[in-house]
Coordinates of C-alpha atoms and ligand atoms in Angstrom, one line a residue:
M1 CA 0.1 0.0 -0.2
P2 CA 1.2 3.5 -1.0
R3 CA 1.9 6.3 1.9
T4 CA 0.8 9.7 1.7
A5 CA 3.2 11.9 1.2
I6 CA 3.2 16.1 1.5
L7 CA 5.1 17.4 -1.3
G8 CA 4.1 21.1 -1.0
T9 CA 2.6 23.6 1.3
G10 CA 1.1 27.3 0.5
Y11 CA -0.5 29.8 2.4
H12 CA -2.4 33.2 1.9
V13 CA -3.6 35.7 4.4
P14 CA -5.1 39.0 3.2
D15 CA -3.3 42.3 3.5
R16 CA -5.3 43.9 5.9
V17 CA -3.9 43.6 9.3
V18 CA -6.0 44.1 12.3
T19 CA -4.4 44.9 15.5
N20 CA -5.7 44.5 19.0
D21 CA -5.8 48.5 19.4
D22 CA -7.8 48.3 16.1
L23 CA -10.5 46.5 17.6
T24 CA -10.7 48.8 20.6
G25 CA -12.4 51.2 18.1
F26 CA -15.4 48.5 17.5
M27 CA -15.9 47.5 21.2
E28 CA -14.8 47.5 25.0
T29 CA -11.9 45.6 25.0
S30 CA -8.0 46.0 25.1
D31 CA -4.6 45.1 23.6
E32 CA -3.5 43.6 27.3
W33 CA -6.8 41.6 27.9
I34 CA -6.3 39.9 24.4
R35 CA -2.7 39.3 24.7
E36 CA -3.0 37.8 28.1
R37 CA -6.0 35.6 27.6
T38 CA -5.0 34.7 23.8
G39 CA -1.7 35.7 23.1
I40 CA -3.1 37.2 20.0
E41 CA -1.6 40.4 18.7
E42 CA -3.2 40.8 15.4
R43 CA -5.1 39.2 12.5
R44 CA -6.0 39.6 9.1
W45 CA -9.3 40.3 7.8
V46 CA -10.4 40.2 4.1
K47 CA -11.6 43.2 2.2
E48 CA -14.8 43.7 0.5
G49 CA -14.9 41.5 -2.5
D50 CA -12.2 39.0 -1.2
T51 CA -13.5 35.5 -1.9
G52 CA -12.5 32.1 0.4
A53 CA -12.1 30.7 -3.1
A54 CA -9.4 33.6 -4.2
M55 CA -7.7 32.8 -1.2
A56 CA -7.8 29.1 -1.4
L57 CA -6.4 29.3 -4.8
A58 CA -3.4 31.5 -3.9
A59 CA -2.6 29.0 -1.0
S60 CA -3.1 26.3 -3.6
R61 CA -0.7 27.7 -6.2
M62 CA 2.1 28.1 -3.7
A63 CA 1.6 24.6 -2.6
L64 CA 1.7 23.3 -6.2
E65 CA 5.0 25.4 -7.1
E66 CA 7.0 24.0 -4.1
A67 CA 5.8 20.5 -5.0
G68 CA 6.5 20.9 -8.6
I69 CA 3.2 19.8 -9.6
E70 CA 1.2 21.2 -12.5
A71 CA -2.5 22.0 -11.2
G72 CA -3.7 19.3 -14.2
E73 CA -2.0 16.6 -12.1
V74 CA -4.5 16.8 -9.4
D75 CA -6.8 14.1 -8.7
A76 CA -8.9 15.4 -6.1
I77 CA -9.7 18.3 -4.1
V78 CA -10.4 18.4 -0.1
L79 CA -11.2 21.3 0.9
A80 CA -11.9 22.7 4.7
T81 CA -14.1 25.1 5.6
L82 CA -16.9 26.3 8.2
S83 CA -17.6 29.5 5.8
P84 CA -18.2 28.6 2.2
D85 CA -18.5 31.7 -0.2
H86 CA -22.1 30.1 -0.5
F87 CA -24.6 28.3 1.5
F88 CA -24.0 25.8 -1.5
P89 CA -22.4 24.7 -3.5
G90 CA -19.3 24.3 -1.4
T91 CA -16.0 26.2 -2.1
G92 CA -14.2 23.5 -3.5
V93 CA -15.9 23.6 -6.7
F94 CA -14.9 27.2 -7.1
L95 CA -11.4 26.3 -6.3
Q96 CA -11.7 23.6 -9.4
R97 CA -13.2 26.0 -11.5
E98 CA -10.3 28.7 -10.8
L99 CA -7.7 26.5 -11.1
G100 CA -9.0 25.3 -14.6
V101 CA -8.4 21.7 -13.9
G102 CA -10.7 19.1 -15.5
T103 CA -13.8 17.3 -13.9
I104 CA -12.2 15.8 -10.8
P105 CA -14.1 15.7 -7.3
A106 CA -14.1 18.5 -5.1
L107 CA -15.2 17.3 -1.6
D108 CA -16.0 20.2 1.1
I109 CA -15.5 18.9 4.7
R110 CA -17.4 20.5 7.3
A111 CA -15.4 19.6 10.8
Q112 CA -14.7 23.1 11.7
C113 CA -11.4 23.9 13.3
S114 CA -10.6 20.0 12.9
G115 CA -11.3 20.5 9.0
F116 CA -7.7 19.9 7.9
V117 CA -6.8 16.9 10.1
Y118 CA -10.5 15.3 9.0
G119 CA -9.4 16.2 5.4
L120 CA -6.1 14.6 5.7
S121 CA -7.6 11.6 7.2
V122 CA -10.0 11.3 4.2
A123 CA -7.2 12.1 1.7
D124 CA -4.9 9.5 3.2
A125 CA -7.2 6.7 3.1
W126 CA -7.8 7.7 -0.8
I127 CA -4.4 7.6 -1.5
R128 CA -3.5 4.3 0.4
V129 CA -6.3 2.5 -1.3
G130 CA -5.0 3.8 -4.4
Q131 CA -8.1 5.6 -5.7
Y132 CA -6.4 9.0 -6.2
R133 CA -2.6 9.4 -6.4
T134 CA -2.4 13.3 -6.1
I135 CA -4.7 15.2 -4.0
L136 CA -5.0 19.1 -3.2
L137 CA -5.9 19.5 0.6
V138 CA -7.1 22.9 1.4
G139 CA -8.4 24.9 4.6
V140 CA -9.8 28.2 4.1
E141 CA -11.8 30.5 6.3
I142 CA -13.5 34.0 6.1
Q143 CA -14.4 34.6 9.6
S144 CA -14.4 38.7 10.0
T145 CA -17.8 39.0 7.9
G146 CA -19.7 36.6 10.4
L147 CA -18.2 38.4 13.9
N148 CA -20.5 40.6 16.0
L149 CA -18.1 43.5 16.4
T150 CA -19.7 44.9 19.3
T151 CA -19.0 44.8 23.1
E152 CA -21.4 42.2 23.4
G153 CA -19.7 39.6 21.0
R154 CA -16.2 41.0 22.1
D155 CA -15.7 37.1 23.7
M156 CA -15.7 35.5 20.1
A157 CA -14.6 38.8 17.7
V158 CA -11.2 39.0 19.2
L159 CA -10.2 35.8 18.7
F160 CA -10.9 34.8 14.7
G161 CA -9.2 35.9 11.6
D162 CA -9.1 35.1 8.0
G163 CA -6.7 32.9 5.7
A164 CA -6.1 29.9 3.9
G165 CA -3.8 27.2 3.7
A166 CA -2.8 24.2 1.4
A167 CA -1.1 21.1 1.1
V168 CA -0.2 18.8 -2.0
L169 CA -0.4 15.3 -1.1
Q170 CA 0.9 12.5 -3.2
A171 CA 1.1 8.6 -2.9
T172 CA 5.0 7.5 -2.0
E173 CA 6.3 4.0 -2.1
D174 CA 9.0 5.5 0.3
E175 CA 8.4 3.6 3.4
G176 CA 10.5 6.3 5.1
R177 CA 8.1 9.2 4.8
G178 CA 4.4 10.0 4.7
V179 CA 1.1 10.0 7.0
L180 CA 1.6 7.3 9.7
S181 CA -1.8 7.5 11.1
T182 CA -5.0 9.8 11.8
H183 CA -7.2 9.8 14.4
I184 CA -10.4 11.7 14.3
Y185 CA -13.3 11.9 16.9
S186 CA -16.8 13.9 17.3
E187 CA -18.9 14.5 20.5
G188 CA -22.2 16.1 19.5
E189 CA -23.5 16.7 22.7
H190 CA -21.6 19.6 23.2
A191 CA -22.6 21.1 19.5
E192 CA -24.3 24.3 21.0
I193 CA -21.5 25.2 23.2
L194 CA -19.8 26.9 20.1
W195 CA -21.9 27.1 17.0
G196 CA -23.5 29.3 14.8
D197 CA -27.4 29.0 15.1
A198 CA -28.4 30.6 11.8
P199 CA -29.3 30.5 9.1
A200 CA -30.9 27.1 10.0
S201 CA -32.5 25.0 7.3
W202 CA -35.2 23.6 9.6
R203 CA -36.8 26.9 10.0
H204 CA -39.2 28.8 7.9
P205 CA -37.6 30.9 6.5
R206 CA -33.8 30.0 7.2
I207 CA -33.1 33.5 8.4
S208 CA -35.7 36.0 9.7
P209 CA -35.4 39.6 11.4
E210 CA -35.6 37.6 14.7
D211 CA -32.4 35.8 14.0
F212 CA -30.9 39.4 13.5
E213 CA -32.3 41.0 16.5
E214 CA -31.7 37.7 18.9
L215 CA -28.2 37.9 17.5
R216 CA -28.2 34.4 16.4
I217 CA -26.7 35.0 13.3
Y218 CA -23.7 35.2 15.1
P219 CA -21.5 32.7 16.4
S220 CA -21.6 31.9 20.1
M221 CA -19.7 29.8 22.5
T222 CA -19.2 29.1 26.0
G223 CA -15.2 29.7 26.1
R224 CA -14.3 28.0 29.4
E225 CA -16.0 24.7 28.4
V226 CA -14.3 25.1 25.0
F227 CA -11.2 25.7 26.8
K228 CA -11.4 22.8 29.3
H229 CA -12.5 20.3 26.5
A230 CA -9.7 21.6 23.9
V231 CA -6.9 21.1 26.7
T232 CA -8.1 17.5 27.3
R233 CA -8.9 16.2 23.7
M234 CA -5.9 17.4 21.8
P235 CA -3.6 15.9 24.4
Q236 CA -5.4 12.5 24.2
A237 CA -5.6 12.5 20.4
V238 CA -1.8 13.0 20.4
Q239 CA -1.4 10.0 22.8
A240 CA -3.3 7.8 20.7
A241 CA -1.3 8.6 17.7
L242 CA 1.9 8.1 19.3
E243 CA 0.8 4.9 21.1
A244 CA -0.8 3.6 17.6
N245 CA 2.8 4.2 16.0
D246 CA 5.1 2.8 19.1
L247 CA 6.4 6.3 19.6
T248 CA 6.7 9.0 22.4
A249 CA 6.2 12.5 22.9
E250 CA 9.9 13.0 23.2
E251 CA 10.4 11.8 19.4
I252 CA 8.2 14.3 18.0
D253 CA 10.3 17.1 16.2
L254 CA 7.3 19.7 15.4
L255 CA 3.8 19.6 17.1
I256 CA 1.4 21.9 15.1
P257 CA -1.5 22.4 17.0
H258 CA -4.6 24.1 16.1
Q259 CA -4.3 27.8 16.7
A260 CA -7.0 28.2 18.8
N261 CA -5.7 30.0 21.5
L262 CA -1.7 30.2 22.5
R263 CA -2.8 29.5 26.4
I264 CA -4.4 26.6 24.8
S265 CA -1.5 25.1 23.2
Q266 CA 0.5 25.9 26.0
M267 CA -1.3 23.8 28.2
V268 CA -1.3 21.0 25.3
Q269 CA 2.5 21.4 25.3
K270 CA 2.6 21.3 29.2
R271 CA 0.6 18.1 29.0
L272 CA 2.7 16.3 26.3
R273 CA 5.9 17.6 28.2
L274 CA 7.1 19.2 25.0
R275 CA 9.9 21.9 25.0
D276 CA 9.2 25.2 23.2
D277 CA 11.1 24.1 20.1
Q278 CA 8.9 21.0 19.5
V279 CA 5.9 23.3 19.5
F280 CA 5.0 25.9 16.3
N281 CA 2.6 28.8 17.2
N282 CA 1.9 31.7 14.8
I283 CA -1.5 32.8 16.4
Q284 CA 0.1 35.8 17.6
R285 CA -0.3 37.1 14.1
Y286 CA -3.4 35.5 12.4
G287 CA -5.5 34.8 15.1
N288 CA -7.7 31.8 15.0
T289 CA -8.4 31.0 11.0
T290 CA -10.4 27.8 12.1
A291 CA -9.7 25.0 9.3
A292 CA -6.7 27.1 7.7
T293 CA -4.5 27.2 11.1
I294 CA -2.8 24.0 10.7
P295 CA -1.9 24.2 6.7
I296 CA -0.9 28.0 7.0
A297 CA 1.5 27.0 10.4
L298 CA 2.8 24.0 8.3
A299 CA 3.7 26.4 5.3
E300 CA 5.4 28.9 7.6
A301 CA 7.3 26.2 9.4
V302 CA 8.7 24.9 6.1
R303 CA 9.3 28.5 5.3
E304 CA 11.3 29.2 8.4
G305 CA 13.4 25.8 8.1
R306 CA 11.8 24.3 11.1
V307 CA 11.1 21.1 9.0
E308 CA 13.7 18.8 7.4
R309 CA 13.2 15.2 5.8
G310 CA 12.9 12.9 8.2
D311 CA 11.2 14.6 11.1
L312 CA 8.4 13.6 12.9
L313 CA 5.4 15.9 12.6
C314 CA 2.4 16.0 14.6
F315 CA -1.0 17.8 13.9
T316 CA -3.8 18.0 16.5
A317 CA -7.1 20.1 16.3
F318 CA -10.3 20.6 18.5
G319 CA -13.4 22.5 17.5
S320 CA -17.0 23.2 17.2
G321 CA -19.0 19.8 17.1
F322 CA -17.2 19.2 19.3
T323 CA -14.9 17.5 17.2
W324 CA -10.9 16.9 17.3
G325 CA -8.1 14.5 16.2
S326 CA -4.3 14.3 15.3
A327 CA -2.2 13.1 12.7
L328 CA 1.4 11.9 12.8
V329 CA 3.5 12.5 9.7
R330 CA 7.0 11.2 8.7
W331 CA 8.2 14.4 6.7
Ligands
COA401 N1 -12.2 41.9 26.2 C1 -12.6 42.5 27.1 N2 -13.2 41.8 28.2 C2 -13.5 40.7 27.9 C3 -13.3 40.0 26.3 C4 -12.4 41.0 25.2 N3 -12.6 40.4 24.3 N4 -14.1 39.1 26.1 C5 -14.6 38.7 27.5 N5 -14.3 39.6 28.1 C6 -14.8 39.7 29.6 C7 -16.0 39.2 29.9 O1 -17.4 39.9 29.7 C8 -15.8 38.7 31.7 O2 -15.9 40.1 32.2 P1 -17.3 39.7 33.5 O3 -16.2 39.0 34.9 O4 -17.5 41.1 34.1 O5 -18.6 39.1 33.1 C9 -14.4 38.7 31.7 O6 -13.8 39.1 30.5 C10 -13.9 37.3 31.8 O7 -14.7 36.3 30.9 P2 -14.4 34.8 30.6 O8 -15.4 34.2 29.6 O9 -14.5 34.3 31.9 O10 -12.8 34.9 30.4 P3 -11.9 33.8 30.0 O11 -10.7 33.9 31.2 O12 -12.4 32.4 30.2 O13 -11.3 34.1 28.7 C11 -11.5 33.5 26.4 C12 -12.1 33.9 27.3 C13 -12.5 33.2 25.5 C14 -10.4 34.1 26.0 C15 -11.1 31.9 26.8 O14 -12.5 31.3 27.3 C16 -10.9 30.9 25.7 O15 -10.0 31.1 25.0 N6 -11.7 29.9 25.6 C17 -11.7 29.1 24.3 C18 -12.1 29.8 23.1 C19 -11.7 29.0 21.8 O16 -10.6 28.8 21.8 N7 -12.6 28.9 21.0 C20 -12.3 28.2 19.6 C21 -11.9 26.7 19.6 S1 -11.6 26.1 18.1

């Protein structure tokens, strides 16, 4: 059975930088509060007219170039997002169109902050069974247009940013590299702890003036509950991955945790007893870009020389659903 190698990575973030101080123009908050609780210093927001598909395209082109692969060689697109450009169809088909490739499948994944790890799990299975040889895996998010930018929404609004990350995956016969395992989970009993209530297809109509008045159009969460579950589930998922591969945390060269909150990542690091040099964080500059955090961080880690052939990489994510998971990759 072939393995799945990551041959190229890429990312794109909007030019518009929004600092914590900029947010004080919209709501009662402070740079100090945001830094202390989340580690975030600034994030990127799209400008009017920017689309998720365009960001996905820019990230994908970078990843394809690094991989030395033409878009026409891609056999399938797997695209993770909780903020598709339209209710339907998914953003994957717009990326397929923009890439100008043939009638390859484009699968959107709805697993929120765990979308990249879920997508990697699906793509890895397709590659291992021989269904597809080259897969473009993308995480893209536009969060800024859906946030409540008033004091009432500040707990969520300060956390999120926009961006896209991509990875080109290809079958390899080289046993010394590739995805070693993926572990993915969900626990729907917590769905409403972190969610976007409206629009809702079961309501008539799907979106109403009451949804605006009662603020159901904005995402909401119980932050402390999310925090508590995140710092438990991510280390558990990493331990499951390590045990399945007969490896130890000490052997991880680089952990790329989903960038939800720097304090969450630090707690995950502590629970796994990892050194600072074993963990990559960039939330300071981008905030939480949901399905895009891991591929953006991976692309940056590669460009900063933090990843070398033979390194053991670990991804772990946690998000709305709840969904969570991990992946181990020999680079
Ligand atoms: N600026 C200033 N004050 C804020 C604020 C902001 N942006 N957001 C909330 N506050 C206030 C609250 O209103 C509250 O005030 P009160 O005590 O007068 O009621 C106070 O700060 C403490 O709020 P609390 O929610 O208890 O803070 P916290 O210590 O739990 O930190 C989070 C809040 C959101 C930073 C934290 O819970 C968190 O990071 N949770 C995980 C969220 C996450 O990662 N979600 C995505 C997962 S994929």
